[in-house]
Coordinates of N, CA and C in Angstrom, one line a residue:
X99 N 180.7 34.5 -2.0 CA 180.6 35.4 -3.1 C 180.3 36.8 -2.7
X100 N 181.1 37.8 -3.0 CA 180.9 38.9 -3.1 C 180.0 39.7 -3.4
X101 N 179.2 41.2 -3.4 CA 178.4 41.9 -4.3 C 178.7 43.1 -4.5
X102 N 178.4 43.1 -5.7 CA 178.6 44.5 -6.7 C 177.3 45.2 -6.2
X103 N 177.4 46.8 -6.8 CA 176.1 47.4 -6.9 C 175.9 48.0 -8.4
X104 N 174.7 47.5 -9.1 CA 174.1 47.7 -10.2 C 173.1 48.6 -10.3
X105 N 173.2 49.8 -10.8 CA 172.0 51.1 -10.7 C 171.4 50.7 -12.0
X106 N 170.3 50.8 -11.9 CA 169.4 51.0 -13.6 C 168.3 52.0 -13.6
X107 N 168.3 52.7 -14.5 CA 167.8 53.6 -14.7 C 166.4 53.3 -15.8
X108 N 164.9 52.9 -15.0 CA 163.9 52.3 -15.8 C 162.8 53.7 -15.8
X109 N 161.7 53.6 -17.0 CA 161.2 54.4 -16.7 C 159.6 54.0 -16.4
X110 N 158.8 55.1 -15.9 CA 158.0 54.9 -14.5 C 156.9 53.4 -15.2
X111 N 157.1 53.3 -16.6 CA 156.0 52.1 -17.0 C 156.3 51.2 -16.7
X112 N 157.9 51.0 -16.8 CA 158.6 49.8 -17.1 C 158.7 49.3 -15.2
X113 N 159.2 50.0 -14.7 CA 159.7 50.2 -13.0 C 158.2 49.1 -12.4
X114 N 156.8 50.4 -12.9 CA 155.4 49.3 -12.7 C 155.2 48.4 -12.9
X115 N 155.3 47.6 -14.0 CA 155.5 46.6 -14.6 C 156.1 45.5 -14.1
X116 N 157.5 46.0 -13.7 CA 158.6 45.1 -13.0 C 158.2 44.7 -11.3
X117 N 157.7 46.1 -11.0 CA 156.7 46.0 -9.4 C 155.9 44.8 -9.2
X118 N 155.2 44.7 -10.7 CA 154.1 44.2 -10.5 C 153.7 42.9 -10.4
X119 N 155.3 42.4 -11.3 CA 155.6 40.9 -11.7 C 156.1 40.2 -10.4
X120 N 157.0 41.4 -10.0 CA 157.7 40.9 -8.2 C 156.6 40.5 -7.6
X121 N 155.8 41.8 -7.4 CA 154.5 41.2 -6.3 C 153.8 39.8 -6.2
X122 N 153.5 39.4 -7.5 CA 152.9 38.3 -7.7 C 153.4 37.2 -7.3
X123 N 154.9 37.2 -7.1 CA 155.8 36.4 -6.5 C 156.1 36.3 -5.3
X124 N 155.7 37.6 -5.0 CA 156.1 37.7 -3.4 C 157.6 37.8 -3.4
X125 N 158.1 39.0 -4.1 CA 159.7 39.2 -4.2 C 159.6 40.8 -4.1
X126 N 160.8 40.8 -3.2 CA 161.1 42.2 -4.1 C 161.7 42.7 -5.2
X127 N 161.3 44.3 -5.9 CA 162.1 44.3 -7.0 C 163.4 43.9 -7.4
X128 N 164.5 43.7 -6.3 CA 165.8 43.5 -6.7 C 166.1 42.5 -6.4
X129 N 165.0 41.1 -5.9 CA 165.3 40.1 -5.7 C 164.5 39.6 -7.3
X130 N 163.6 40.0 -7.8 CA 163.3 39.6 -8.9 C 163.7 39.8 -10.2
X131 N 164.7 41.2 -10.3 CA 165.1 42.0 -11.3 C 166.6 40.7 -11.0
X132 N 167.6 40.3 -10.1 CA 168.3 39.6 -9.9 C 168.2 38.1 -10.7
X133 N 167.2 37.4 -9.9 CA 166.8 35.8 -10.3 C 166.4 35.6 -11.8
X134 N 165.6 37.1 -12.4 CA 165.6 36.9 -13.9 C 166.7 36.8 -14.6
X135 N 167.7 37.7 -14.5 CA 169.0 37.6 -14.4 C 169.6 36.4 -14.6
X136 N 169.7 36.1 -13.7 CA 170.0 34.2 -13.4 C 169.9 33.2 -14.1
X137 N 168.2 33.6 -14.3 CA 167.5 32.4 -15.0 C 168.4 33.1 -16.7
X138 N 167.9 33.6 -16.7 CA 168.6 34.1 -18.4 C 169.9 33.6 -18.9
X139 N 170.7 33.9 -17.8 CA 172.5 33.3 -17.8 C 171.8 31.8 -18.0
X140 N 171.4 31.5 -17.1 CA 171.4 29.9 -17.1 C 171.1 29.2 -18.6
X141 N 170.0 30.0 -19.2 CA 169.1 29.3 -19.8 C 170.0 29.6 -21.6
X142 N 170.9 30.8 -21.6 CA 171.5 30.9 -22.4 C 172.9 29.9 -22.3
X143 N 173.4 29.8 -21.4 CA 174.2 28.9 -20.9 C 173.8 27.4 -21.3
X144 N 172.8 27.0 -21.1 CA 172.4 25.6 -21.4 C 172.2 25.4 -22.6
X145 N 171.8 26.6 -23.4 CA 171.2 26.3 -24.5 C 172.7 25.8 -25.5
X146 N 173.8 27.0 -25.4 CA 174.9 26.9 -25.3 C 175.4 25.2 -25.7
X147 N 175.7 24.9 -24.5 CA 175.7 23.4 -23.9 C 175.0 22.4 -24.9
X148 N 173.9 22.4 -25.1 CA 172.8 21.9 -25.7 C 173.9 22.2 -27.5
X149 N 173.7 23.2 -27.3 CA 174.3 23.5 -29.0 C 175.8 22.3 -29.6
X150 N 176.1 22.7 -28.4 CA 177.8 22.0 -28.5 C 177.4 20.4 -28.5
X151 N 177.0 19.7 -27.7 CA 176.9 18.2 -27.8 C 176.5 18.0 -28.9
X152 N 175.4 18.8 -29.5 CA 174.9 18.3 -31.1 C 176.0 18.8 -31.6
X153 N 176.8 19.3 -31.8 CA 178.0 19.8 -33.0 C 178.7 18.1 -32.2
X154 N 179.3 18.3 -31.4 CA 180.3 16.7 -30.9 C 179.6 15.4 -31.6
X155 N 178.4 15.2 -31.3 CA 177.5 14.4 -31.6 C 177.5 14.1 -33.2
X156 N 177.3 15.0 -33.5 CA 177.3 14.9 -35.5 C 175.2 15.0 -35.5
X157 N 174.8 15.4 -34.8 CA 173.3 15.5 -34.6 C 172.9 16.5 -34.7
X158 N 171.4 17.2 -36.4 CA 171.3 18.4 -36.5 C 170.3 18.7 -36.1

């Protein structure tokens, strides 16, 4: 897999914030700003998933 480059432009609360949450993890910012990322696709993706079996299913 390939990589792109993605600039974002945050401001200084938000940037702290995002610092702050990495740290706790022991990540860096663009390893944490990334895997949120991730997890989000994933979690909307499943839900997704989740949605469609109950529509197949006939289950409300």
């Amino acid at each position: 897999m390939g990589s792109e480059v993605l600039s974002l432009r945050l401001d200084r609360e938000l940037l702290e914030r995002v610092r702050k949450h990495a740290a706790k993890r022991g990540m860096s910012v663009q390893d944490y700003v990334t895997r949120t990322l991730i997890r989000d696709d994933f979690d909307e993706r499943f839900n997704s998933s989740v949605d469609e079996t109950r529509r197949f299913y006939g289950v409300s």
